[in-house]
PDB file of C-alpha atoms in Angstrom:
ATOM      1  CA  MET T   1      63.571 119.978 112.074  1.00  0.00           C
ATOM      2  CA  ILE T   2      64.141 118.449 108.601  1.00  0.00           C
ATOM      3  CA  ILE T   3      65.391 121.846 107.609  1.00  0.00           C
ATOM      4  CA  ASN T   4      67.747 122.297 110.356  1.00  0.00           C
ATOM      5  CA  LEU T   5      69.106 118.792 109.755  1.00  0.00           C
ATOM      6  CA  PHE T   6      69.663 119.485 106.105  1.00  0.00           C
ATOM      7  CA  ILE T   7      71.521 122.697 106.969  1.00  0.00           C
ATOM      8  CA  LEU T   8      73.787 120.922 109.541  1.00  0.00           C
ATOM      9  CA  LEU T   9      74.355 118.168 107.048  1.00  0.00           C
ATOM     10  CA  LEU T  10      75.417 120.379 104.349  1.00  0.00           C
ATOM     11  CA  LEU T  11      77.672 122.606 106.451  1.00  0.00           C
ATOM     12  CA  SER T  12      79.428 119.546 108.173  1.00  0.00           C
ATOM     13  CA  SER T  13      79.524 117.248 105.135  1.00  0.00           C
ATOM     14  CA  CYS T  14      83.104 118.068 103.935  1.00  0.00           C
ATOM     15  CA  ASP T  15      85.631 120.732 103.967  1.00  0.00           C
ATOM     16  CA  PHE T  16      84.655 123.573 101.472  1.00  0.00           C
ATOM     17  CA  SER T  17      86.742 125.183  98.779  1.00  0.00           C
ATOM     18  CA  ALA T  18      85.532 127.387  96.138  1.00  0.00           C
ATOM     19  CA  GLY T  19      86.712 127.740  92.527  1.00  0.00           C
ATOM     20  CA  ASP T  20      86.673 125.817  89.189  1.00  0.00           C
ATOM     21  CA  HIS T  21      89.244 123.109  88.814  1.00  0.00           C
ATOM     22  CA  TYR T  22      90.140 120.701  85.964  1.00  0.00           C
ATOM     23  CA  THR T  23      88.498 117.244  86.299  1.00  0.00           C
ATOM     24  CA  PRO T  24      90.472 114.393  84.726  1.00  0.00           C
ATOM     25  CA  ALA T  25      88.127 111.849  82.747  1.00  0.00           C
ATOM     26  CA  ALA T  26      86.277 109.424  85.007  1.00  0.00           C
ATOM     27  CA  LEU T  27      86.181 105.888  84.474  1.00  0.00           C
ATOM     28  CA  THR T  28      83.398 105.007  81.910  1.00  0.00           C
ATOM     29  CA  SER T  29      83.099 101.384  82.547  1.00  0.00           C
ATOM     30  CA  LYS T  30      81.243 100.122  85.805  1.00  0.00           C
ATOM     31  CA  LYS T  31      82.033  96.958  87.177  1.00  0.00           C
ATOM     32  CA  SER T  32      79.062  94.866  87.739  1.00  0.00           C
ATOM     33  CA  VAL T  33      78.101  93.083  91.013  1.00  0.00           C
ATOM     34  CA  SER T  34      74.904  91.330  90.202  1.00  0.00           C
ATOM     35  CA  GLU T  35      72.074  90.886  92.797  1.00  0.00           C
ATOM     36  CA  ILE T  36      73.887  91.376  95.989  1.00  0.00           C
ATOM     37  CA  PRO T  37      71.592  90.534  98.793  1.00  0.00           C
ATOM     38  CA  ILE T  38      71.052  93.650 100.861  1.00  0.00           C
ATOM     39  CA  LYS T  39      70.221  94.090 104.583  1.00  0.00           C
ATOM     40  CA  GLU T  40      68.196  97.080 105.600  1.00  0.00           C
ATOM     41  CA  TYR T  41      68.666  99.195 108.675  1.00  0.00           C
ATOM     42  CA  THR T  42      66.711 102.113 109.885  1.00  0.00           C
ATOM     43  CA  ILE T  43      68.134 104.890 111.791  1.00  0.00           C
ATOM     44  CA  SER T  44      65.721 107.494 113.176  1.00  0.00           C
ATOM     45  CA  ASP T  45      65.519 110.411 115.922  1.00  0.00           C
ATOM     46  CA  GLY T  46      62.164 109.051 116.900  1.00  0.00           C
ATOM     47  CA  SER T  47      59.889 111.070 114.190  1.00  0.00           C
ATOM     48  CA  GLU T  48      59.299 108.905 110.895  1.00  0.00           C
ATOM     49  CA  SER T  49      59.839 111.849 108.682  1.00  0.00           C
ATOM     50  CA  ASP T  50      63.487 112.007 109.772  1.00  0.00           C
ATOM     51  CA  SER T  51      64.242 108.343 109.816  1.00  0.00           C
ATOM     52  CA  LEU T  52      66.888 106.991 107.154  1.00  0.00           C
ATOM     53  CA  VAL T  53      67.092 103.865 105.640  1.00  0.00           C
ATOM     54  CA  ILE T  54      70.388 102.268 105.447  1.00  0.00           C
ATOM     55  CA  LYS T  55      71.321  99.114 103.243  1.00  0.00           C
ATOM     56  CA  LEU T  56      74.425  97.107 103.806  1.00  0.00           C
ATOM     57  CA  ASN T  57      75.993  94.475 101.809  1.00  0.00           C
ATOM     58  CA  ASP T  58      75.767  91.010 103.305  1.00  0.00           C
ATOM     59  CA  SER T  59      76.570  88.891 100.425  1.00  0.00           C
ATOM     60  CA  GLY T  60      80.386  88.258 100.669  1.00  0.00           C
ATOM     61  CA  ARG T  61      80.700  89.036  97.049  1.00  0.00           C
ATOM     62  CA  THR T  62      82.170  92.321  97.288  1.00  0.00           C
ATOM     63  CA  LYS T  63      85.543  92.276  99.060  1.00  0.00           C
ATOM     64  CA  ALA T  64      87.303  94.975 100.928  1.00  0.00           C
ATOM     65  CA  ASP T  65      90.108  94.670  98.274  1.00  0.00           C
ATOM     66  CA  GLN T  66      87.918  95.208  95.317  1.00  0.00           C
ATOM     67  CA  LEU T  67      86.644  98.335  97.034  1.00  0.00           C
ATOM     68  CA  VAL T  68      89.854  99.798  97.589  1.00  0.00           C
ATOM     69  CA  ASP T  69      91.324  98.923  94.069  1.00  0.00           C
ATOM     70  CA  PHE T  70      88.175 100.674  92.700  1.00  0.00           C
ATOM     71  CA  ALA T  71      88.791 103.750  94.854  1.00  0.00           C
ATOM     72  CA  GLU T  72      92.377 103.870  93.956  1.00  0.00           C
ATOM     73  CA  SER T  73      91.402 103.972  90.479  1.00  0.00           C
ATOM     74  CA  LEU T  74      89.725 107.188  91.064  1.00  0.00           C
ATOM     75  CA  LYS T  75      93.163 109.096  91.984  1.00  0.00           C
ATOM     76  CA  GLY T  76      93.365 112.512  90.677  1.00  0.00           C
ATOM     77  CA  ILE T  77      89.909 113.487  90.136  1.00  0.00           C
ATOM     78  CA  THR T  78      89.324 116.920  91.754  1.00  0.00           C
ATOM     79  CA  TYR T  79      87.694 118.004  94.846  1.00  0.00           C
ATOM     80  CA  LYS T  80      84.015 119.604  94.114  1.00  0.00           C
ATOM     81  CA  TYR T  81      81.935 120.511  97.200  1.00  0.00           C
ATOM     82  CA  GLY T  82      78.718 118.492  97.241  1.00  0.00           C
ATOM     83  CA  SER T  83      79.362 116.397  94.288  1.00  0.00           C
ATOM     84  CA  LYS T  84      79.532 112.729  93.782  1.00  0.00           C
ATOM     85  CA  ASP T  85      79.941 112.720  89.958  1.00  0.00           C
ATOM     86  CA  PRO T  86      83.341 111.892  88.758  1.00  0.00           C
ATOM     87  CA  ASN T  87      83.016 114.180  85.922  1.00  0.00           C
ATOM     88  CA  GLN T  88      82.506 116.963  88.108  1.00  0.00           C
ATOM     89  CA  GLY T  89      84.701 115.986  91.175  1.00  0.00           C
ATOM     90  CA  PHE T  90      83.988 114.785  94.758  1.00  0.00           C
ATOM     91  CA  ASP T  91      83.700 115.983  97.967  1.00  0.00           C
ATOM     92  CA  CYS T  92      84.606 113.164 100.651  1.00  0.00           C
ATOM     93  CA  SER T  93      81.323 111.977 101.320  1.00  0.00           C
ATOM     94  CA  GLY T  94      80.454 111.831  97.691  1.00  0.00           C
ATOM     95  CA  PHE T  95      83.570 109.966  97.002  1.00  0.00           C
ATOM     96  CA  ILE T  96      82.823 107.283  99.503  1.00  0.00           C
ATOM     97  CA  SER T  97      79.257 107.195  98.298  1.00  0.00           C
ATOM     98  CA  TYR T  98      80.452 106.626  94.686  1.00  0.00           C
ATOM     99  CA  VAL T  99      82.751 103.988  95.561  1.00  0.00           C
ATOM    100  CA  PHE T 100      80.253 101.973  97.632  1.00  0.00           C
ATOM    101  CA  ASN T 101      77.353 102.579  95.480  1.00  0.00           C
ATOM    102  CA  HIS T 102      79.574 101.182  92.466  1.00  0.00           C
ATOM    103  CA  PHE T 103      79.341  97.913  94.106  1.00  0.00           C
ATOM    104  CA  ASP T 104      75.552  98.406  95.054  1.00  0.00           C
ATOM    105  CA  ILE T 105      76.225  99.034  98.777  1.00  0.00           C
ATOM    106  CA  SER T 106      74.016 101.965  99.861  1.00  0.00           C
ATOM    107  CA  VAL T 107      75.674 104.187 102.288  1.00  0.00           C
ATOM    108  CA  PRO T 108      74.720 107.582 103.940  1.00  0.00           C
ATOM    109  CA  ARG T 109      75.588 110.630 101.795  1.00  0.00           C
ATOM    110  CA  SER T 110      76.987 112.982 104.235  1.00  0.00           C
ATOM    111  CA  SER T 111      80.030 112.331 106.495  1.00  0.00           C
ATOM    112  CA  ILE T 112      78.208 113.463 109.655  1.00  0.00           C
ATOM    113  CA  GLU T 113      75.514 110.669 108.933  1.00  0.00           C
ATOM    114  CA  PHE T 114      78.172 107.983 109.658  1.00  0.00           C
ATOM    115  CA  THR T 115      78.813 108.898 113.122  1.00  0.00           C
ATOM    116  CA  ASN T 116      76.756 106.244 114.453  1.00  0.00           C
ATOM    117  CA  PHE T 117      76.697 103.971 111.381  1.00  0.00           C
ATOM    118  CA  ALA T 118      78.293 100.557 111.327  1.00  0.00           C
ATOM    119  CA  LYS T 119      80.595  98.795 113.629  1.00  0.00           C
ATOM    120  CA  GLU T 120      83.286 100.764 115.335  1.00  0.00           C
ATOM    121  CA  ILE T 121      86.741  99.369 115.146  1.00  0.00           C
ATOM    122  CA  ASN T 122      89.833 100.227 117.253  1.00  0.00           C
ATOM    123  CA  LEU T 123      92.415 102.067 115.102  1.00  0.00           C
ATOM    124  CA  LYS T 124      94.994  99.441 115.799  1.00  0.00           C
ATOM    125  CA  GLU T 125      92.762  96.839 114.303  1.00  0.00           C
ATOM    126  CA  ALA T 126      91.874  98.726 111.272  1.00  0.00           C
ATOM    127  CA  LYS T 127      92.047  96.989 108.014  1.00  0.00           C
ATOM    128  CA  ARG T 128      92.131  97.892 104.306  1.00  0.00           C
ATOM    129  CA  GLY T 129      88.475  98.866 103.250  1.00  0.00           C
ATOM    130  CA  ASP T 130      87.526 100.308 106.820  1.00  0.00           C
ATOM    131  CA  LEU T 131      86.313 104.016 106.985  1.00  0.00           C
ATOM    132  CA  ILE T 132      88.139 106.391 108.852  1.00  0.00           C
ATOM    133  CA  LEU T 133      86.253 109.398 110.149  1.00  0.00           C
ATOM    134  CA  PHE T 134      87.613 112.758 111.148  1.00  0.00           C
ATOM    135  CA  THR T 135      86.260 116.130 112.382  1.00  0.00           C
ATOM    136  CA  GLY T 136      86.075 118.893 109.879  1.00  0.00           C
ATOM    137  CA  THR T 137      89.066 121.298 109.745  1.00  0.00           C
ATOM    138  CA  ASP T 138      88.360 122.973 113.199  1.00  0.00           C
ATOM    139  CA  SER T 139      89.306 119.948 115.336  1.00  0.00           C
ATOM    140  CA  THR T 140      88.023 121.533 118.458  1.00  0.00           C
ATOM    141  CA  LYS T 141      84.469 120.608 117.352  1.00  0.00           C
ATOM    142  CA  ARG T 142      84.599 116.906 117.656  1.00  0.00           C
ATOM    143  CA  VAL T 143      81.830 116.287 115.001  1.00  0.00           C
ATOM    144  CA  VAL T 144      82.551 114.040 111.970  1.00  0.00           C
ATOM    145  CA  GLY T 145      83.295 116.506 108.912  1.00  0.00           C
ATOM    146  CA  HIS T 146      85.489 114.325 106.892  1.00  0.00           C
ATOM    147  CA  MET T 147      86.275 110.646 105.879  1.00  0.00           C
ATOM    148  CA  GLY T 148      88.438 108.326 104.036  1.00  0.00           C
ATOM    149  CA  ILE T 149      88.919 104.587 103.163  1.00  0.00           C
ATOM    150  CA  ILE T 150      91.929 102.704 105.057  1.00  0.00           C
ATOM    151  CA  THR T 151      94.176 101.579 102.036  1.00  0.00           C
ATOM    152  CA  SER T 152      97.025 100.091 104.662  1.00  0.00           C
ATOM    153  CA  ASN T 153      97.796  99.355 108.035  1.00  0.00           C
ATOM    154  CA  ASN T 154     101.227  98.058 108.665  1.00  0.00           C
ATOM    155  CA  GLY T 155     101.401  98.470 112.192  1.00  0.00           C
ATOM    156  CA  LEU T 156     103.292 101.530 112.124  1.00  0.00           C
ATOM    157  CA  MET T 157     101.301 103.796 109.759  1.00  0.00           C
ATOM    158  CA  HIS T 158      97.798 103.971 108.665  1.00  0.00           C
ATOM    159  CA  GLU T 159      97.234 105.445 105.089  1.00  0.00           C
ATOM    160  CA  PHE T 160      94.001 106.312 103.613  1.00  0.00           C
ATOM    161  CA  ILE T 161      92.244 107.330 100.399  1.00  0.00           C
ATOM    162  CA  HIS T 162      90.051 110.425 100.486  1.00  0.00           C
ATOM    163  CA  SER T 163      88.794 113.424  98.480  1.00  0.00           C
ATOM    164  CA  THR T 164      90.271 116.371 100.106  1.00  0.00           C
ATOM    165  CA  SER T 165      89.766 120.271  99.694  1.00  0.00           C
ATOM    166  CA  GLY T 166      93.519 120.516 100.789  1.00  0.00           C
ATOM    167  CA  LYS T 167      96.798 120.820  99.011  1.00  0.00           C
ATOM    168  CA  ALA T 168      96.212 117.698  96.906  1.00  0.00           C
ATOM    169  CA  PHE T 169      92.533 119.011  96.061  1.00  0.00           C
ATOM    170  CA  GLY T 170      91.182 115.829  94.898  1.00  0.00           C
ATOM    171  CA  VAL T 171      91.344 112.228  95.295  1.00  0.00           C
ATOM    172  CA  THR T 172      94.702 111.292  97.135  1.00  0.00           C
ATOM    173  CA  ASN T 173      96.273 108.753  99.469  1.00  0.00           C
ATOM    174  CA  THR T 174      97.471 110.333 102.632  1.00  0.00           C
ATOM    175  CA  PRO T 175      99.284 108.884 105.707  1.00  0.00           C
ATOM    176  CA  LEU T 176      97.769 109.257 109.069  1.00  0.00           C
ATOM    177  CA  ASN T 177     100.095 112.132 109.993  1.00  0.00           C
ATOM    178  CA  LYS T 178     100.002 114.353 112.898  1.00  0.00           C
ATOM    179  CA  TYR T 179      97.591 116.633 111.088  1.00  0.00           C
ATOM    180  CA  TYR T 180      95.005 113.998 110.719  1.00  0.00           C
ATOM    181  CA  GLN T 181      95.705 112.190 114.191  1.00  0.00           C
ATOM    182  CA  GLY T 182      94.566 115.409 115.588  1.00  0.00           C
ATOM    183  CA  ARG T 183      91.193 115.420 113.607  1.00  0.00           C
ATOM    184  CA  PHE T 184      90.829 111.611 114.251  1.00  0.00           C
ATOM    185  CA  VAL T 185      87.156 110.345 115.507  1.00  0.00           C
ATOM    186  CA  LYS T 186      87.076 106.736 114.883  1.00  0.00           C
ATOM    187  CA  VAL T 187      87.033 103.861 112.552  1.00  0.00           C
ATOM    188  CA  ILE T 188      84.061 101.834 111.238  1.00  0.00           C
ATOM    189  CA  ARG T 189      83.642  98.682 109.477  1.00  0.00           C
ATOM    190  CA  PHE T 190      81.209  97.668 106.882  1.00  0.00           C
ATOM    191  CA  PHE T 191      82.675  94.443 105.736  1.00  0.00           C
ATOM    192  CA  ARG T 192      82.341  91.205 107.498  1.00  0.00           C
ATOM    193  CA  ASP T 193      85.797  89.627 108.647  1.00  0.00           C
ATOM    194  CA  ASP T 194      85.697  87.177 105.831  1.00  0.00           C
ATOM    195  CA  GLN T 195      85.358  89.857 103.348  1.00  0.00           C
ATOM    196  CA  LEU T 196      88.621  91.645 104.442  1.00  0.00           C
TER     197      LEU T 196
END
């Protein structure tokens, strides 16, 4: 069961693209958010060996704007499947994991693990800092396989930042265009309303 779950997570974590690519130098200074109170939640399929402990920030200290600003400071870092290391590159969930972990907010490592994680929000109500989830490149398979962080919602167009294996091949801002609308699964929110 664990091996099957691992293989499923590995195959569906983000789009894959092979090859070596130049990686810009990563940020060397880590912003400190000291002693943030954390709430733990356990997600389980019923067996103890497959349970996942999730920790969510409940302090009010990290604001969505801080998180998005930090995420945007990483633009240009190249895509690398399976990586959450800025010196190597990021896949989509590695990028999300790196950004949230920078603020001591524990999140799942794989995009599929976000499927039933956090509070679902209507796309029209999405705000800066919410996560937007998509299928993998095959939109007929309605399984989460890609994700990003909402950077703006002006009522007419949403924009998000993500690490993509597509044309930009790395961390970039993208409008929620027709292509991504076809892959859209849902928006989830980690932050309380007073943190947005």
